[in-house]
Amino acid sequence: MTTLYGDLATWWPLLSAVEDYEEEAAFFTDLLLRSGARKGASLLELGAGGGNNAFHMKSSFGSMTLTDLSAGMLGVSQALNPDCEHLQGDMRTLRLGRQFDVVFVHDAVEYMTTVVDLRQAITTAWTHCVPGGCALFVPDHVRETFEPYTSHGGHDGAGRGLRYLEWVYDPDPDDTACTVEYVCVLREDGKPTRVELEQHRCGVFPRDTWLGLLREIGFEPDIVTDNFERELFLARRPG
Ligand SMILES: C[S@@+](CC[C@H](N)C(=O)[O-])C[C@H]1O[C@@H](n2cnc3c(N)ncnc32)[C@H](O)[C@@H]1O
């Protein structure tokens, strides 16, 4: 468990604010409804984090079950989405014993850094998807479009504020992962300002790896490009 999603989880809304997700969440909702999910469908999210997408999507779905590896992140989402079910679990091994009309996996899928991990996460999505339903995977990159970049941001809250620098680069283009460095500056009233430095490994897979795994497991996948130039994998489970 990283500090960002562990000890620092309560800072998440100041790193990644819910209002910043409105546009992409509307795109995902529209895509899922146009792809056959009925209004009122059940949705399972794997790696829901702070629940920012869920906040904007939940009014279009009948029920949302939000899962994540981190209890702290689930607590943040619970405060934002008290009307959703929250369950702790690893997307590689989670087995709830029930199925959903839609399985949604946003940027948390980036934490799958090997083909073995990615196959396990797709298998979890398949296992929880009803025949005739679909799964939507939203990786930040595929190998073919990966570019190193640096970004920064942050927000102020009650008595505290956070600013971050994110530096994404790929030390070895021949493997299936890149490196993300986070520098977070945390300011709280009455306390010394502190800096947290954290390195994450994130997956970068070629399109054919995605498509091959999805087909191997039984999905019928399509690639859809969103407004942020990301390639999304929309995968139907045959009925
Ligand atoms: C960038 S955050 C997700 C933010 C989310 N999209 C939102 O709307 O707030 C990434 C999340 O992935 C979760 N995560 C990392 N590895 C995971 C795994 N193996 N299974 C489930 N969740 C995982 C982390 O705990 C973290 O909450």
Tab-separated table of C-alpha atoms and ligand atoms in Angstrom:
chain	number	residue	atom	x	y	z
A	1	MET	CA	0.000	0.000	0.000
A	2	THR	CA	1.397	3.390	-0.968
A	3	THR	CA	1.284	6.294	1.474
A	4	LEU	CA	-0.781	8.294	-1.025
A	5	TYR	CA	-3.631	5.768	-0.783
A	6	GLY	CA	-2.840	4.803	2.826
A	7	ASP	CA	-1.785	7.341	5.461
A	8	LEU	CA	-2.458	10.257	3.078
A	9	ALA	CA	-5.861	9.028	1.849
A	10	THR	CA	-7.787	11.843	3.568
A	11	TRP	CA	-5.788	14.317	1.445
A	12	TRP	CA	-7.038	12.707	-1.802
A	13	PRO	CA	-9.870	15.242	-2.424
A	14	LEU	CA	-7.257	18.030	-2.331
A	15	LEU	CA	-5.067	16.189	-4.858
A	16	SER	CA	-7.879	15.115	-7.180
A	17	ALA	CA	-11.096	17.066	-6.672
A	18	VAL	CA	-14.490	15.613	-7.533
A	19	GLU	CA	-15.420	18.521	-9.833
A	20	ASP	CA	-12.460	17.667	-12.090
A	21	TYR	CA	-14.156	14.349	-13.023
A	22	GLU	CA	-17.462	15.690	-14.338
A	23	GLU	CA	-16.559	15.683	-18.040
A	24	GLU	CA	-14.977	12.231	-18.170
A	25	ALA	CA	-17.659	10.667	-15.984
A	26	ALA	CA	-20.321	12.029	-18.378
A	27	PHE	CA	-18.421	10.456	-21.286
A	28	PHE	CA	-18.246	7.044	-19.551
A	29	THR	CA	-21.938	7.152	-18.599
A	30	ASP	CA	-23.017	8.108	-22.106
A	31	LEU	CA	-20.782	5.428	-23.668
A	32	LEU	CA	-22.133	2.714	-21.349
A	33	LEU	CA	-25.769	3.707	-21.907
A	34	ARG	CA	-25.244	3.881	-25.707
A	35	SER	CA	-23.584	0.457	-25.547
A	36	GLY	CA	-26.668	-1.233	-24.181
A	37	ALA	CA	-26.562	-0.706	-20.403
A	38	ARG	CA	-30.081	0.273	-19.363
A	39	LYS	CA	-30.692	3.247	-17.083
A	40	GLY	CA	-30.982	1.640	-13.680
A	41	ALA	CA	-28.343	-1.020	-14.413
A	42	SER	CA	-26.106	-2.331	-11.625
A	43	LEU	CA	-22.442	-1.245	-11.784
A	44	LEU	CA	-19.373	-2.630	-10.029
A	45	GLU	CA	-16.244	-0.445	-9.947
A	46	LEU	CA	-12.849	-2.066	-9.323
A	47	GLY	CA	-10.331	0.380	-7.792
A	48	ALA	CA	-12.894	3.140	-7.184
A	49	GLY	CA	-10.437	5.199	-5.093
A	50	GLY	CA	-12.022	8.342	-3.671
A	51	GLY	CA	-15.224	7.671	-5.638
A	52	ASN	CA	-14.950	10.749	-7.839
A	53	ASN	CA	-16.273	9.101	-11.005
A	54	ALA	CA	-18.949	7.301	-9.026
A	55	PHE	CA	-20.201	10.622	-7.649
A	56	HIS	CA	-21.063	11.824	-11.166
A	57	MET	CA	-22.201	8.459	-12.569
A	58	LYS	CA	-24.411	7.116	-9.786
A	59	SER	CA	-27.594	8.979	-10.771
A	60	SER	CA	-27.607	7.093	-14.098
A	61	PHE	CA	-27.262	3.622	-12.576
A	62	GLY	CA	-29.605	1.705	-10.302
A	63	SER	CA	-26.890	0.657	-7.882
A	64	MET	CA	-23.143	1.136	-7.617
A	65	THR	CA	-20.807	-1.160	-5.697
A	66	LEU	CA	-17.427	0.502	-5.160
A	67	THR	CA	-14.377	-1.619	-4.346
A	68	ASP	CA	-10.751	-0.703	-3.662
A	69	LEU	CA	-7.629	-2.156	-2.111
A	70	SER	CA	-7.361	0.716	0.364
A	71	ALA	CA	-9.655	1.068	3.388
A	72	GLY	CA	-8.626	4.737	3.634
A	73	MET	CA	-9.664	5.505	0.060
A	74	LEU	CA	-12.959	3.651	0.579
A	75	GLY	CA	-13.536	5.900	3.608
A	76	VAL	CA	-13.075	8.989	1.426
A	77	SER	CA	-15.522	7.585	-1.141
A	78	GLN	CA	-17.994	6.579	1.577
A	79	ALA	CA	-18.138	10.222	2.733
A	80	LEU	CA	-18.780	11.382	-0.866
A	81	ASN	CA	-21.073	8.508	-1.850
A	82	PRO	CA	-22.926	7.323	1.275
A	83	ASP	CA	-25.636	5.930	-1.018
A	84	CYS	CA	-23.237	3.398	-2.640
A	85	GLU	CA	-22.080	0.030	-1.354
A	86	HIS	CA	-18.344	-0.026	-0.419
A	87	LEU	CA	-16.248	-3.197	-0.174
A	88	GLN	CA	-12.510	-3.690	0.263
A	89	GLY	CA	-10.713	-5.978	-2.190
A	90	ASP	CA	-7.900	-6.416	-4.676
A	91	MET	CA	-9.101	-6.281	-8.290
A	92	ARG	CA	-6.940	-9.312	-9.063
A	93	THR	CA	-8.587	-11.603	-6.542
A	94	LEU	CA	-11.938	-10.046	-5.548
A	95	ARG	CA	-14.830	-12.539	-5.744
A	96	LEU	CA	-18.188	-11.215	-4.542
A	97	GLY	CA	-20.255	-14.190	-5.703
A	98	ARG	CA	-22.653	-11.997	-7.709
A	99	GLN	CA	-22.795	-10.359	-11.117
A	100	PHE	CA	-23.409	-6.824	-12.360
A	101	ASP	CA	-24.670	-5.347	-15.646
A	102	VAL	CA	-21.536	-3.193	-15.932
A	103	VAL	CA	-18.001	-3.524	-14.546
A	104	PHE	CA	-16.002	-0.288	-14.632
A	105	VAL	CA	-12.227	-0.042	-14.092
A	106	HIS	CA	-10.820	3.477	-14.297
A	107	ASP	CA	-7.225	4.582	-13.711
A	108	ALA	CA	-6.663	2.073	-10.879
A	109	VAL	CA	-5.998	-0.493	-13.621
A	110	GLU	CA	-2.663	1.325	-14.003
A	111	TYR	CA	-1.508	-0.575	-10.933
A	112	MET	CA	-1.517	-3.782	-12.966
A	113	THR	CA	2.130	-3.802	-14.058
A	114	THR	CA	2.509	-7.312	-15.527
A	115	VAL	CA	0.512	-9.373	-17.999
A	116	VAL	CA	-0.267	-11.794	-15.144
A	117	ASP	CA	-1.776	-8.933	-13.072
A	118	LEU	CA	-3.747	-7.588	-16.020
A	119	ARG	CA	-5.140	-11.043	-16.887
A	120	GLN	CA	-6.264	-11.459	-13.252
A	121	ALA	CA	-8.008	-8.052	-13.219
A	122	ILE	CA	-9.798	-8.795	-16.524
A	123	THR	CA	-10.815	-12.209	-15.163
A	124	THR	CA	-12.311	-10.486	-12.096
A	125	ALA	CA	-14.283	-8.188	-14.397
A	126	TRP	CA	-15.496	-11.185	-16.468
A	127	THR	CA	-16.493	-13.162	-13.373
A	128	HIS	CA	-18.622	-10.266	-12.079
A	129	CYS	CA	-20.196	-9.314	-15.433
A	130	VAL	CA	-23.588	-10.763	-16.389
A	131	PRO	CA	-23.820	-12.524	-19.774
A	132	GLY	CA	-24.939	-9.748	-22.140
A	133	GLY	CA	-23.293	-7.091	-19.936
A	134	CYS	CA	-20.104	-5.142	-20.498
A	135	ALA	CA	-16.885	-3.999	-18.879
A	136	LEU	CA	-15.128	-0.677	-19.471
A	137	PHE	CA	-11.388	-0.319	-18.801
A	138	VAL	CA	-9.773	3.141	-18.803
A	139	PRO	CA	-5.969	2.922	-18.681
A	140	ASP	CA	-4.130	6.265	-18.819
A	141	HIS	CA	-1.911	4.965	-21.644
A	142	VAL	CA	-1.313	2.184	-24.085
A	143	ARG	CA	2.270	1.467	-25.138
A	144	GLU	CA	1.749	2.935	-28.619
A	145	THR	CA	0.653	6.362	-27.325
A	146	PHE	CA	2.753	6.607	-24.138
A	147	GLU	CA	4.627	9.931	-23.803
A	148	PRO	CA	6.552	11.069	-20.719
A	149	TYR	CA	4.953	14.123	-19.074
A	150	THR	CA	4.966	16.328	-16.021
A	151	SER	CA	1.882	17.881	-14.459
A	152	HIS	CA	1.013	19.737	-11.303
A	153	GLY	CA	-2.083	20.756	-9.366
A	154	GLY	CA	-3.777	20.656	-6.006
A	155	HIS	CA	-6.518	22.350	-4.018
A	156	ASP	CA	-7.260	24.091	-0.733
A	157	GLY	CA	-9.651	22.763	1.912
A	158	ALA	CA	-10.690	23.721	5.420
A	159	GLY	CA	-7.477	24.669	7.262
A	160	ARG	CA	-5.234	22.813	4.854
A	161	GLY	CA	-4.023	22.666	1.279
A	162	LEU	CA	-2.045	20.376	-1.011
A	163	ARG	CA	0.019	20.988	-4.137
A	164	TYR	CA	1.643	18.212	-6.144
A	165	LEU	CA	4.070	17.564	-8.955
A	166	GLU	CA	3.589	14.373	-11.002
A	167	TRP	CA	6.430	13.195	-13.254
A	168	VAL	CA	5.721	10.237	-15.527
A	169	TYR	CA	8.571	8.588	-17.430
A	170	ASP	CA	9.557	5.183	-18.707
A	171	PRO	CA	13.003	3.904	-17.738
A	172	ASP	CA	12.574	0.715	-19.822
A	173	PRO	CA	10.310	0.862	-22.906
A	174	ASP	CA	10.754	-2.904	-23.340
A	175	ASP	CA	8.831	-3.827	-20.191
A	176	THR	CA	5.169	-3.289	-19.297
A	177	ALA	CA	5.535	-0.541	-16.695
A	178	CYS	CA	6.448	3.130	-16.334
A	179	THR	CA	7.451	5.160	-13.272
A	180	VAL	CA	5.415	7.950	-11.689
A	181	GLU	CA	7.108	10.252	-9.175
A	182	TYR	CA	4.815	12.253	-6.899
A	183	VAL	CA	5.996	15.214	-4.836
A	184	CYS	CA	3.216	16.398	-2.510
A	185	VAL	CA	3.470	19.571	-0.405
A	186	LEU	CA	1.031	19.398	2.518
A	187	ARG	CA	0.105	22.538	4.448
A	188	GLU	CA	-2.016	22.493	7.607
A	189	ASP	CA	-2.899	25.433	9.889
A	190	GLY	CA	-0.685	25.442	12.978
A	191	LYS	CA	1.688	22.720	11.701
A	192	PRO	CA	4.959	22.856	9.795
A	193	THR	CA	4.507	22.335	6.052
A	194	ARG	CA	5.778	18.929	4.975
A	195	VAL	CA	6.769	17.264	1.725
A	196	GLU	CA	5.994	13.652	0.795
A	197	LEU	CA	7.889	11.976	-2.036
A	198	GLU	CA	6.512	8.762	-3.479
A	199	GLN	CA	7.312	6.562	-6.470
A	200	HIS	CA	4.660	4.405	-8.169
A	201	ARG	CA	5.064	1.698	-10.830
A	202	CYS	CA	2.237	1.782	-13.347
A	203	GLY	CA	1.395	-0.548	-16.235
A	204	VAL	CA	1.793	0.316	-19.921
A	205	PHE	CA	0.566	-2.431	-22.269
A	206	PRO	CA	0.397	-2.584	-26.062
A	207	ARG	CA	-3.113	-2.520	-27.582
A	208	ASP	CA	-2.671	-6.096	-28.771
A	209	THR	CA	-1.931	-7.271	-25.226
A	210	TRP	CA	-5.181	-5.693	-24.028
A	211	LEU	CA	-7.210	-7.033	-26.945
A	212	GLY	CA	-5.593	-10.485	-26.762
A	213	LEU	CA	-6.289	-10.899	-23.029
A	214	LEU	CA	-9.857	-9.620	-23.322
A	215	ARG	CA	-10.598	-12.089	-26.167
A	216	GLU	CA	-8.790	-14.964	-24.422
A	217	ILE	CA	-11.023	-14.488	-21.368
A	218	GLY	CA	-14.163	-14.354	-23.516
A	219	PHE	CA	-14.984	-10.667	-24.015
A	220	GLU	CA	-15.691	-9.032	-27.380
A	221	PRO	CA	-13.625	-5.826	-27.109
A	222	ASP	CA	-13.653	-2.494	-28.977
A	223	ILE	CA	-11.329	0.479	-28.580
A	224	VAL	CA	-12.991	3.872	-28.021
A	225	THR	CA	-11.024	7.141	-27.870
A	226	ASP	CA	-12.247	9.706	-25.337
A	227	ASN	CA	-11.957	13.515	-25.160
A	228	PHE	CA	-8.582	13.191	-23.399
A	229	GLU	CA	-7.109	11.075	-26.258
A	230	ARG	CA	-7.140	7.976	-24.045
A	231	GLU	CA	-7.887	4.596	-25.598
A	232	LEU	CA	-10.644	2.881	-23.629
A	233	PHE	CA	-11.411	-0.828	-23.883
A	234	LEU	CA	-15.150	-1.473	-24.047
A	235	ALA	CA	-15.642	-5.212	-23.681
A	236	ARG	CA	-18.968	-7.017	-24.160
A	237	ARG	CA	-19.622	-10.346	-22.491
A	238	PRO	CA	-21.681	-12.370	-25.006
A	239	GLY	CA	-25.172	-13.250	-23.742
B	1	LIG	C1	-5.823	7.075	-8.793
B	1	LIG	S1	-6.704	6.253	-7.550
B	1	LIG	C2	-8.325	6.054	-8.244
B	1	LIG	C3	-9.113	7.317	-8.244
B	1	LIG	C4	-10.525	7.125	-8.749
B	1	LIG	N1	-10.537	6.981	-10.189
B	1	LIG	C5	-11.468	8.197	-8.283
B	1	LIG	O1	-12.443	8.421	-9.000
B	1	LIG	O2	-11.286	8.772	-7.192
B	1	LIG	C6	-6.070	4.618	-7.719
B	1	LIG	C7	-6.712	3.625	-6.767
B	1	LIG	O3	-6.317	2.314	-7.147
B	1	LIG	C8	-6.351	1.540	-5.977
B	1	LIG	N2	-5.658	0.278	-6.248
B	1	LIG	C9	-4.336	0.079	-6.500
B	1	LIG	N3	-4.104	-1.230	-6.703
B	1	LIG	C10	-5.308	-1.863	-6.585
B	1	LIG	C11	-5.711	-3.224	-6.679
B	1	LIG	N4	-4.827	-4.203	-6.931
B	1	LIG	N5	-7.025	-3.517	-6.499
B	1	LIG	C12	-7.925	-2.542	-6.216
B	1	LIG	N6	-7.595	-1.232	-6.117
B	1	LIG	C13	-6.294	-0.900	-6.302
B	1	LIG	C14	-5.678	2.430	-4.951
B	1	LIG	O4	-5.932	2.003	-3.624
B	1	LIG	C15	-6.290	3.772	-5.314
B	1	LIG	O5	-7.438	4.040	-4.518
